[in-house]
Amino acid sequence: MDKFIIRGGTPLRGHVSISGAKNAALPIIAASILTDQPVLIHNVPRLRDIYTMGHILQYMGANHHFDEDNRAFHVHLNGMNRLEAPYEMVKTMRASILFLGPMVARYRQARVSLPGGCAIGARPVNLHLDALRKMGVEINIVDGYIEAHCQELRGADIYFDTVTVTGTENIMMAATLAKGRTVLKNAAREPEVVDLARCLVHMGAHIEGIGSDTLTIEGVDELAGACYSVMPDRIEAGTFMAAAAITAGEVTLPATVTPLVESIIMKLQDCDIRIQCDDEYVRVYGNGITCRDMVTSPYPGFPTDMQAQYMALMCRGQGVSIIEETIFENRYMHVAELQRMGADIEVQGSRAVIKGQPFLKGAPVMATDLRASASLVIAALAARGSTEIQRIYHLDRGYDHIEDKLTALGASIERVQQ
């Protein structure tokens, strides 16, 4: 099991490219099930979850190839040998649930293991299942598997009680091949949902209201293949912005990320971090950090996937900040590890109170989930001495060779095999 050894104290400087968004690429790959024609997906990040999706497609009978050098994912699924996503393949990946909607839409049946992923709190799939039932799907939970089948998939009016990104994506994909019209209300508006919708339109789907909380999908008889490029990863962009700020560095990112990270830019600027945006670049200058309160919320609010990274920033800020996590109830597991590095954090239910410290110190720490891992990397880059981060396989699920990008910016970071 690999680990990182990071020697802190070096300001990050230079330009960093931003990989394709994992949370857009995964549903787009799942959408390839909806057609018997080839699908070519560009700008796909080299991540463990991407490889897992490929293994599942291969198990189902798809022809696929991931050209890592060109970040191109080829899929051609002309018929399926197995209408199943087995537990052994999906146990580490939450996105496996995204196979359910497309399989039911195209083949009228599916068997998908209840998903795994990061242990950051309850993320029930009942909203997915309730919506499919309204569309005429019979669903049973048997031995940890969702078993679904129907004679005919019908359009329906669906209201999500709470905003659900994967629920919106799953049902939107299913609705593209349903008979009649489907209306999704209180739909997620995240850029990754928009990216999936645009890809589906490229494949011939009829979707209105893209980017709003009401999506109207008119089912069609079939979808075509497509060539589509995945959007940049806004969370990776935000992570590097935080890393530049905490190390008192100067880092530029491509301007293509600007509309995707507006809430992050505004919050960092509120913390007196200097950020300049123009037609070519986003420039982040580490000129000091003022602690400010923050509340996570669905898009267009501050993303929960940036909460841990923001907390690491506040650990080195001036003053006191309060973070309130409103999306997941168990997303403060990084607190204990940051405390090992000298952070002053007190958790009070869904809130965390952080008192900024003049410095953090290196320590052996353990990553507990994907974004917690990123927060430890950020803290380690600014800490005095060396930090050893165990269980970095979490990072490999969401960041495309992050150590290479940090090294190019001047960081002292080493991947060590154990």
GROMACS .gro file of C-alpha atoms in nm:
model
  418
    1MET     CA    1   0.000   0.000   0.000
    2ASP     CA    2   0.156   0.330  -0.112
    3LYS     CA    3   0.210   0.636   0.103
    4PHE     CA    4   0.319   0.996   0.050
    5ILE     CA    5   0.609   1.164   0.225
    6ILE     CA    6   0.575   1.542   0.199
    7ARG     CA    7   0.833   1.790   0.322
    8GLY     CA    8   0.651   2.117   0.376
    9GLY     CA    9   0.749   2.480   0.358
   10THR     CA   10   0.804   2.532  -0.016
   11PRO     CA   11   0.579   2.786  -0.192
   12LEU     CA   12   0.412   2.637  -0.499
   13ARG     CA   13   0.489   2.826  -0.820
   14GLY     CA   14   0.403   2.770  -1.183
   15HIS     CA   15   0.116   2.659  -1.405
   16VAL     CA   16  -0.092   2.349  -1.340
   17SER     CA   17  -0.320   2.179  -1.590
   18ILE     CA   18  -0.654   2.048  -1.464
   19SER     CA   19  -0.768   1.696  -1.555
   20GLY     CA   20  -1.111   1.594  -1.667
   21ALA     CA   21  -1.376   1.571  -1.396
   22LYS     CA   22  -1.413   1.228  -1.241
   23ASN     CA   23  -1.771   1.301  -1.139
   24ALA     CA   24  -1.859   1.387  -1.498
   25ALA     CA   25  -1.660   1.110  -1.667
   26LEU     CA   26  -1.813   0.828  -1.462
   27PRO     CA   27  -2.180   0.891  -1.554
   28ILE     CA   28  -2.083   0.963  -1.915
   29ILE     CA   29  -1.908   0.625  -1.931
   30ALA     CA   30  -2.221   0.464  -1.785
   31ALA     CA   31  -2.427   0.638  -2.053
   32SER     CA   32  -2.242   0.439  -2.319
   33ILE     CA   33  -2.472   0.149  -2.226
   34LEU     CA   34  -2.762   0.340  -2.384
   35THR     CA   35  -2.644   0.286  -2.742
   36ASP     CA   36  -2.516   0.002  -2.961
   37GLN     CA   37  -2.289   0.245  -3.146
   38PRO     CA   38  -1.933   0.344  -3.049
   39VAL     CA   39  -1.881   0.617  -2.792
   40LEU     CA   40  -1.552   0.808  -2.767
   41ILE     CA   41  -1.496   1.013  -2.452
   42HIS     CA   42  -1.205   1.258  -2.439
   43ASN     CA   43  -1.033   1.425  -2.142
   44VAL     CA   44  -1.090   1.124  -1.915
   45PRO     CA   45  -0.869   1.129  -1.602
   46ARG     CA   46  -0.643   0.837  -1.514
   47LEU     CA   47  -0.811   0.729  -1.193
   48ARG     CA   48  -0.883   0.406  -1.012
   49ASP     CA   49  -1.260   0.458  -1.047
   50ILE     CA   50  -1.224   0.498  -1.425
   51TYR     CA   51  -1.042   0.166  -1.449
   52THR     CA   52  -1.310   0.005  -1.233
   53MET     CA   53  -1.579   0.130  -1.472
   54GLY     CA   54  -1.385  -0.027  -1.756
   55HIS     CA   55  -1.363  -0.360  -1.575
   56ILE     CA   56  -1.739  -0.358  -1.517
   57LEU     CA   57  -1.810  -0.280  -1.883
   58GLN     CA   58  -1.578  -0.564  -1.987
   59TYR     CA   59  -1.758  -0.800  -1.748
   60MET     CA   60  -2.088  -0.698  -1.909
   61GLY     CA   61  -1.956  -0.773  -2.255
   62ALA     CA   62  -1.854  -0.432  -2.387
   63ASN     CA   63  -1.553  -0.366  -2.602
   64HIS     CA   64  -1.358  -0.083  -2.443
   65HIS     CA   65  -1.012   0.068  -2.445
   66PHE     CA   66  -0.863   0.348  -2.237
   67ASP     CA   67  -0.590   0.533  -2.423
   68GLU     CA   68  -0.416   0.679  -2.120
   69ASP     CA   69  -0.168   0.890  -2.314
   70ASN     CA   70  -0.447   1.074  -2.496
   71ARG     CA   71  -0.701   1.048  -2.210
   72ALA     CA   72  -0.949   0.887  -2.453
   73PHE     CA   73  -1.198   0.622  -2.342
   74HIS     CA   74  -1.349   0.409  -2.623
   75VAL     CA   75  -1.664   0.203  -2.561
   76HIS     CA   76  -1.870  -0.012  -2.798
   77LEU     CA   77  -2.145  -0.211  -2.632
   78ASN     CA   78  -2.344  -0.395  -2.897
   79GLY     CA   79  -2.534  -0.628  -2.669
   80MET     CA   80  -2.450  -0.743  -2.317
   81ASN     CA   81  -2.341  -1.083  -2.190
   82ARG     CA   82  -2.434  -1.004  -1.830
   83LEU     CA   83  -2.690  -0.753  -1.703
   84GLU     CA   84  -2.510  -0.722  -1.371
   85ALA     CA   85  -2.261  -0.503  -1.184
   86PRO     CA   86  -2.116  -0.746  -0.926
   87TYR     CA   87  -2.020  -0.658  -0.571
   88GLU     CA   88  -1.655  -0.755  -0.606
   89MET     CA   89  -1.613  -0.492  -0.875
   90VAL     CA   90  -1.821  -0.209  -0.734
   91LYS     CA   91  -1.759  -0.233  -0.360
   92THR     CA   92  -1.512   0.056  -0.357
   93MET     CA   93  -1.701   0.286  -0.594
   94ARG     CA   94  -2.018   0.479  -0.526
   95ALA     CA   95  -2.071   0.557  -0.895
   96SER     CA   96  -2.159   0.194  -0.968
   97ILE     CA   97  -2.524   0.281  -0.904
   98LEU     CA   98  -2.512   0.479  -1.229
   99PHE     CA   99  -2.530   0.154  -1.427
  100LEU     CA  100  -2.882   0.091  -1.299
  101GLY     CA  101  -3.072   0.351  -1.500
  102PRO     CA  102  -2.906   0.285  -1.837
  103MET     CA  103  -2.938  -0.095  -1.807
  104VAL     CA  104  -3.307  -0.077  -1.722
  105ALA     CA  105  -3.365   0.175  -2.001
  106ARG     CA  106  -3.203  -0.031  -2.273
  107TYR     CA  107  -3.257  -0.391  -2.158
  108ARG     CA  108  -3.554  -0.357  -1.919
  109GLN     CA  109  -3.366  -0.536  -1.644
  110ALA     CA  110  -3.059  -0.498  -1.424
  111ARG     CA  111  -2.884  -0.645  -1.124
  112VAL     CA  112  -2.656  -0.398  -0.950
  113SER     CA  113  -2.482  -0.439  -0.616
  114LEU     CA  114  -2.560  -0.178  -0.356
  115PRO     CA  115  -2.270   0.066  -0.393
  116GLY     CA  116  -1.964   0.129  -0.179
  117GLY     CA  117  -1.725   0.426  -0.187
  118CYS     CA  118  -1.603   0.672   0.073
  119ALA     CA  119  -1.742   0.632   0.424
  120ILE     CA  120  -1.857   0.994   0.456
  121GLY     CA  121  -2.213   0.931   0.565
  122ALA     CA  122  -2.542   0.784   0.451
  123ARG     CA  123  -2.607   0.826   0.081
  124PRO     CA  124  -2.921   0.619   0.034
  125VAL     CA  125  -3.030   0.510  -0.312
  126ASN     CA  126  -3.399   0.514  -0.223
  127LEU     CA  127  -3.453   0.826  -0.435
  128HIS     CA  128  -3.324   0.640  -0.741
  129LEU     CA  129  -3.543   0.338  -0.669
  130ASP     CA  130  -3.859   0.536  -0.593
  131ALA     CA  131  -3.822   0.725  -0.920
  132LEU     CA  132  -3.774   0.406  -1.122
  133ARG     CA  133  -4.081   0.253  -0.959
  134LYS     CA  134  -4.283   0.553  -1.078
  135MET     CA  135  -4.156   0.473  -1.427
  136GLY     CA  136  -4.297   0.120  -1.408
  137VAL     CA  137  -3.995  -0.070  -1.281
  138GLU     CA  138  -4.035  -0.351  -1.031
  139ILE     CA  139  -3.749  -0.346  -0.781
  140ASN     CA  140  -3.639  -0.591  -0.513
  141ILE     CA  141  -3.337  -0.590  -0.284
  142VAL     CA  142  -3.196  -0.943  -0.272
  143ASP     CA  143  -2.873  -1.040  -0.094
  144GLY     CA  144  -2.730  -0.690  -0.123
  145TYR     CA  145  -2.826  -0.647  -0.487
  146ILE     CA  146  -3.081  -0.422  -0.653
  147GLU     CA  147  -3.281  -0.640  -0.893
  148ALA     CA  148  -3.490  -0.441  -1.138
  149HIS     CA  149  -3.707  -0.532  -1.437
  150CYS     CA  150  -4.003  -0.396  -1.629
  151GLN     CA  151  -4.215  -0.471  -1.934
  152GLU     CA  152  -4.215  -0.108  -2.041
  153LEU     CA  153  -4.029   0.194  -1.910
  154ARG     CA  154  -4.270   0.487  -1.894
  155GLY     CA  155  -4.212   0.857  -1.849
  156ALA     CA  156  -4.330   1.007  -1.519
  157ASP     CA  157  -4.337   1.324  -1.313
  158ILE     CA  158  -4.075   1.287  -1.041
  159TYR     CA  159  -3.996   1.515  -0.750
  160PHE     CA  160  -3.679   1.450  -0.555
  161ASP     CA  161  -3.736   1.514  -0.184
  162THR     CA  162  -3.372   1.615  -0.150
  163VAL     CA  163  -3.127   1.722  -0.417
  164THR     CA  164  -2.941   1.416  -0.542
  165VAL     CA  165  -2.668   1.433  -0.804
  166THR     CA  166  -2.642   1.063  -0.887
  167GLY     CA  167  -3.021   1.026  -0.858
  168THR     CA  168  -3.073   1.303  -1.113
  169GLU     CA  169  -2.813   1.150  -1.345
  170ASN     CA  170  -2.948   0.796  -1.313
  171ILE     CA  171  -3.310   0.886  -1.383
  172MET     CA  172  -3.219   1.132  -1.659
  173MET     CA  173  -3.032   0.853  -1.839
  174ALA     CA  174  -3.319   0.610  -1.790
  175ALA     CA  175  -3.572   0.866  -1.917
  176THR     CA  176  -3.393   0.914  -2.249
  177LEU     CA  177  -3.524   0.577  -2.370
  178ALA     CA  178  -3.853   0.572  -2.176
  179LYS     CA  179  -4.188   0.595  -2.349
  180GLY     CA  180  -4.328   0.945  -2.319
  181ARG     CA  181  -4.219   1.245  -2.115
  182THR     CA  182  -4.033   1.250  -1.784
  183VAL     CA  183  -4.014   1.564  -1.570
  184LEU     CA  184  -3.754   1.577  -1.293
  185LYS     CA  185  -3.823   1.843  -1.032
  186ASN     CA  186  -3.577   1.957  -0.765
  187ALA     CA  187  -3.309   1.812  -0.991
  188ALA     CA  188  -2.942   1.866  -0.914
  189ARG     CA  189  -2.782   2.153  -1.106
  190GLU     CA  190  -2.417   2.063  -1.059
  191PRO     CA  191  -2.192   2.121  -1.363
  192GLU     CA  192  -2.128   1.746  -1.381
  193VAL     CA  193  -2.503   1.687  -1.428
  194VAL     CA  194  -2.502   1.950  -1.702
  195ASP     CA  195  -2.206   1.780  -1.870
  196LEU     CA  196  -2.386   1.445  -1.874
  197ALA     CA  197  -2.702   1.606  -2.013
  198ARG     CA  198  -2.504   1.769  -2.294
  199CYS     CA  199  -2.341   1.438  -2.379
  200LEU     CA  200  -2.682   1.269  -2.392
  201VAL     CA  201  -2.805   1.542  -2.626
  202HIS     CA  202  -2.505   1.471  -2.850
  203MET     CA  203  -2.626   1.112  -2.855
  204GLY     CA  204  -2.972   1.219  -2.970
  205ALA     CA  205  -3.160   1.262  -2.641
  206HIS     CA  206  -3.428   1.531  -2.605
  207ILE     CA  207  -3.365   1.720  -2.281
  208GLU     CA  208  -3.491   2.065  -2.186
  209GLY     CA  209  -3.405   2.277  -1.884
  210ILE     CA  210  -3.039   2.177  -1.871
  211GLY     CA  211  -2.874   2.365  -1.585
  212SER     CA  212  -3.202   2.429  -1.403
  213ASP     CA  213  -3.376   2.238  -1.124
  214THR     CA  214  -3.646   2.112  -1.363
  215LEU     CA  215  -3.547   1.875  -1.643
  216THR     CA  216  -3.791   1.760  -1.910
  217ILE     CA  217  -3.690   1.453  -2.107
  218GLU     CA  218  -3.883   1.323  -2.408
  219GLY     CA  219  -3.800   0.959  -2.458
  220VAL     CA  220  -3.667   0.843  -2.796
  221ASP     CA  221  -3.651   0.497  -2.952
  222GLU     CA  222  -3.272   0.483  -2.962
  223LEU     CA  223  -2.959   0.684  -2.904
  224ALA     CA  224  -2.657   0.713  -3.130
  225GLY     CA  225  -2.288   0.702  -3.055
  226ALA     CA  226  -2.097   1.022  -2.986
  227CYS     CA  227  -1.760   1.186  -2.946
  228TYR     CA  228  -1.756   1.402  -2.634
  229SER     CA  229  -1.498   1.579  -2.417
  230VAL     CA  230  -1.539   1.577  -2.038
  231MET     CA  231  -1.539   1.909  -1.849
  232PRO     CA  232  -1.243   2.009  -1.626
  233ASP     CA  233  -1.249   1.892  -1.266
  234ARG     CA  234  -1.363   2.187  -1.053
  235ILE     CA  235  -1.268   2.011  -0.728
  236GLU     CA  236  -0.915   1.943  -0.849
  237ALA     CA  237  -0.895   2.309  -0.950
  238GLY     CA  238  -1.015   2.421  -0.607
  239THR     CA  239  -0.767   2.188  -0.438
  240PHE     CA  240  -0.472   2.342  -0.623
  241MET     CA  241  -0.603   2.692  -0.550
  242ALA     CA  242  -0.607   2.608  -0.180
  243ALA     CA  243  -0.258   2.456  -0.203
  244ALA     CA  244  -0.123   2.773  -0.365
  245ALA     CA  245  -0.280   2.991  -0.097
  246ILE     CA  246  -0.163   2.790   0.206
  247THR     CA  247   0.198   2.770   0.081
  248ALA     CA  248   0.221   3.145   0.004
  249GLY     CA  249   0.280   3.048  -0.357
  250GLU     CA  250   0.178   3.178  -0.698
  251VAL     CA  251  -0.003   2.931  -0.923
  252THR     CA  252  -0.194   2.975  -1.249
  253LEU     CA  253  -0.475   2.751  -1.373
  254PRO     CA  254  -0.644   2.751  -1.716
  255ALA     CA  255  -0.932   2.997  -1.752
  256THR     CA  256  -1.161   2.713  -1.860
  257VAL     CA  257  -1.216   2.634  -1.491
  258THR     CA  258  -1.334   2.987  -1.402
  259PRO     CA  259  -1.712   2.942  -1.451
  260LEU     CA  260  -1.696   2.609  -1.266
  261VAL     CA  261  -1.530   2.741  -0.950
  262GLU     CA  262  -1.705   3.073  -0.896
  263SER     CA  263  -1.822   2.986  -0.544
  264ILE     CA  264  -1.472   2.870  -0.452
  265ILE     CA  265  -1.310   3.185  -0.594
  266MET     CA  266  -1.557   3.409  -0.410
  267LYS     CA  267  -1.500   3.232  -0.079
  268LEU     CA  268  -1.120   3.240  -0.110
  269GLN     CA  269  -1.135   3.608  -0.199
  270ASP     CA  270  -1.352   3.658   0.109
  271CYS     CA  271  -1.059   3.510   0.302
  272ASP     CA  272  -0.839   3.790   0.157
  273ILE     CA  273  -0.662   3.551  -0.080
  274ARG     CA  274  -0.569   3.736  -0.397
  275ILE     CA  275  -0.710   3.579  -0.714
  276GLN     CA  276  -0.702   3.729  -1.063
  277CYS     CA  277  -0.903   3.598  -1.356
  278ASP     CA  278  -0.863   3.685  -1.723
  279ASP     CA  279  -0.935   3.523  -2.059
  280GLU     CA  280  -0.638   3.285  -2.030
  281TYR     CA  281  -0.565   3.212  -1.666
  282VAL     CA  282  -0.679   3.207  -1.306
  283ARG     CA  283  -0.392   3.330  -1.088
  284VAL     CA  284  -0.379   3.254  -0.716
  285TYR     CA  285  -0.140   3.443  -0.490
  286GLY     CA  286  -0.067   3.320  -0.138
  287ASN     CA  287  -0.063   3.656   0.039
  288GLY     CA  288  -0.214   3.558   0.374
  289ILE     CA  289  -0.537   3.394   0.490
  290THR     CA  290  -0.815   3.546   0.699
  291CYS     CA  291  -1.048   3.294   0.865
  292ARG     CA  292  -1.408   3.317   0.743
  293ASP     CA  293  -1.715   3.106   0.813
  294MET     CA  294  -1.841   2.870   0.544
  295VAL     CA  295  -2.150   2.655   0.486
  296THR     CA  296  -2.160   2.374   0.229
  297SER     CA  297  -2.464   2.354   0.004
  298PRO     CA  298  -2.572   2.211  -0.332
  299TYR     CA  299  -2.459   2.391  -0.646
  300PRO     CA  300  -2.422   2.684  -0.694
  301GLY     CA  301  -2.321   2.697  -0.327
  302PHE     CA  302  -1.985   2.602  -0.181
  303PRO     CA  303  -1.925   2.233  -0.266
  304THR     CA  304  -1.906   1.973   0.008
  305ASP     CA  305  -1.618   1.815  -0.185
  306MET     CA  306  -1.410   2.126  -0.101
  307GLN     CA  307  -1.498   2.138   0.268
  308ALA     CA  308  -1.195   1.941   0.391
  309GLN     CA  309  -0.954   2.143   0.177
  310TYR     CA  310  -1.108   2.468   0.301
  311MET     CA  311  -1.070   2.346   0.660
  312ALA     CA  312  -0.699   2.288   0.602
  313LEU     CA  313  -0.672   2.650   0.483
  314MET     CA  314  -0.850   2.779   0.792
  315CYS     CA  315  -0.602   2.591   1.012
  316ARG     CA  316  -0.337   2.837   0.893
  317GLY     CA  317  -0.556   3.148   0.880
  318GLN     CA  318  -0.579   3.451   1.104
  319GLY     CA  319  -0.871   3.433   1.347
  320VAL     CA  320  -1.151   3.182   1.400
  321SER     CA  321  -1.384   3.024   1.145
  322ILE     CA  322  -1.693   2.805   1.168
  323ILE     CA  323  -1.761   2.544   0.901
  324GLU     CA  324  -2.106   2.390   0.874
  325GLU     CA  325  -2.143   2.069   0.674
  326THR     CA  326  -2.502   2.037   0.549
  327ILE     CA  327  -2.466   1.760   0.290
  328PHE     CA  328  -2.309   1.462   0.471
  329GLU     CA  329  -2.329   1.386   0.841
  330ASN     CA  330  -1.996   1.205   0.867
  331ARG     CA  331  -1.756   1.427   0.679
  332TYR     CA  332  -1.526   1.542   0.957
  333MET     CA  333  -1.308   1.232   0.976
  334HIS     CA  334  -1.008   1.439   0.865
  335VAL     CA  335  -1.033   1.651   1.181
  336ALA     CA  336  -0.846   1.405   1.402
  337GLU     CA  337  -0.565   1.379   1.148
  338LEU     CA  338  -0.534   1.757   1.112
  339GLN     CA  339  -0.521   1.780   1.491
  340ARG     CA  340  -0.219   1.549   1.484
  341MET     CA  341  -0.050   1.821   1.279
  342GLY     CA  342  -0.123   2.087   1.539
  343ALA     CA  343  -0.460   2.213   1.414
  344ASP     CA  344  -0.703   2.358   1.673
  345ILE     CA  345  -1.045   2.222   1.569
  346GLU     CA  346  -1.353   2.149   1.777
  347VAL     CA  347  -1.644   1.960   1.623
  348GLN     CA  348  -1.991   2.051   1.745
  349GLY     CA  349  -2.239   1.831   1.561
  350SER     CA  350  -2.253   1.949   1.199
  351ARG     CA  351  -2.023   2.241   1.279
  352ALA     CA  352  -1.649   2.262   1.319
  353VAL     CA  353  -1.480   2.557   1.492
  354ILE     CA  354  -1.127   2.620   1.369
  355LYS     CA  355  -0.879   2.852   1.537
  356GLY     CA  356  -0.602   2.949   1.299
  357GLN     CA  357  -0.248   2.859   1.405
  358PRO     CA  358   0.084   3.027   1.321
  359PHE     CA  359   0.217   2.696   1.189
  360LEU     CA  360   0.137   2.328   1.144
  361LYS     CA  361   0.388   2.050   1.205
  362GLY     CA  362   0.457   1.735   1.010
  363ALA     CA  363   0.324   1.409   1.152
  364PRO     CA  364   0.225   1.058   1.046
  365VAL     CA  365  -0.141   1.072   0.939
  366MET     CA  366  -0.392   0.843   0.769
  367ALA     CA  367  -0.628   0.929   0.486
  368THR     CA  368  -0.988   0.827   0.555
  369ASP     CA  369  -1.160   0.926   0.230
  370LEU     CA  370  -1.091   1.104  -0.097
  371ARG     CA  371  -1.133   1.469   0.000
  372ALA     CA  372  -0.993   1.414   0.350
  373SER     CA  373  -0.679   1.289   0.176
  374ALA     CA  374  -0.657   1.613  -0.020
  375SER     CA  375  -0.688   1.820   0.298
  376LEU     CA  376  -0.393   1.632   0.451
  377VAL     CA  377  -0.183   1.695   0.141
  378ILE     CA  378  -0.264   2.067   0.156
  379ALA     CA  379  -0.181   2.087   0.525
  380ALA     CA  380   0.142   1.890   0.475
  381LEU     CA  381   0.260   2.124   0.200
  382ALA     CA  382   0.256   2.412   0.450
  383ALA     CA  383   0.369   2.221   0.761
  384ARG     CA  384   0.709   2.233   0.923
  385GLY     CA  385   0.904   1.913   0.871
  386SER     CA  386   0.787   1.591   0.705
  387THR     CA  387   0.440   1.441   0.691
  388GLU     CA  388   0.374   1.077   0.610
  389ILE     CA  389   0.027   1.014   0.465
  390GLN     CA  390  -0.091   0.653   0.470
  391ARG     CA  391  -0.371   0.498   0.258
  392ILE     CA  392  -0.331   0.733  -0.037
  393TYR     CA  393  -0.528   0.493  -0.257
  394HIS     CA  394  -0.817   0.725  -0.175
  395LEU     CA  395  -0.636   1.003  -0.362
  396ASP     CA  396  -0.585   0.775  -0.660
  397ARG     CA  397  -0.963   0.751  -0.688
  398GLY     CA  398  -1.003   1.123  -0.750
  399TYR     CA  399  -0.677   1.293  -0.850
  400ASP     CA  400  -0.484   1.214  -1.168
  401HIS     CA  401  -0.121   1.170  -1.054
  402ILE     CA  402  -0.141   1.458  -0.807
  403GLU     CA  403   0.218   1.406  -0.692
  404ASP     CA  404   0.351   1.473  -1.043
  405LYS     CA  405   0.159   1.799  -1.068
  406LEU     CA  406   0.272   1.913  -0.724
  407THR     CA  407   0.634   1.823  -0.797
  408ALA     CA  408   0.620   2.035  -1.113
  409LEU     CA  409   0.508   2.327  -0.893
  410GLY     CA  410   0.808   2.281  -0.664
  411ALA     CA  411   0.663   2.065  -0.387
  412SER     CA  412   0.871   1.800  -0.213
  413ILE     CA  413   0.642   1.500  -0.237
  414GLU     CA  414   0.738   1.136  -0.280
  415ARG     CA  415   0.527   0.828  -0.338
  416VAL     CA  416   0.671   0.535  -0.144
  417GLN     CA  417   0.566   0.174  -0.196
  418GLN     CA  418   0.535  -0.034   0.119
   0.00000   0.00000   0.00000
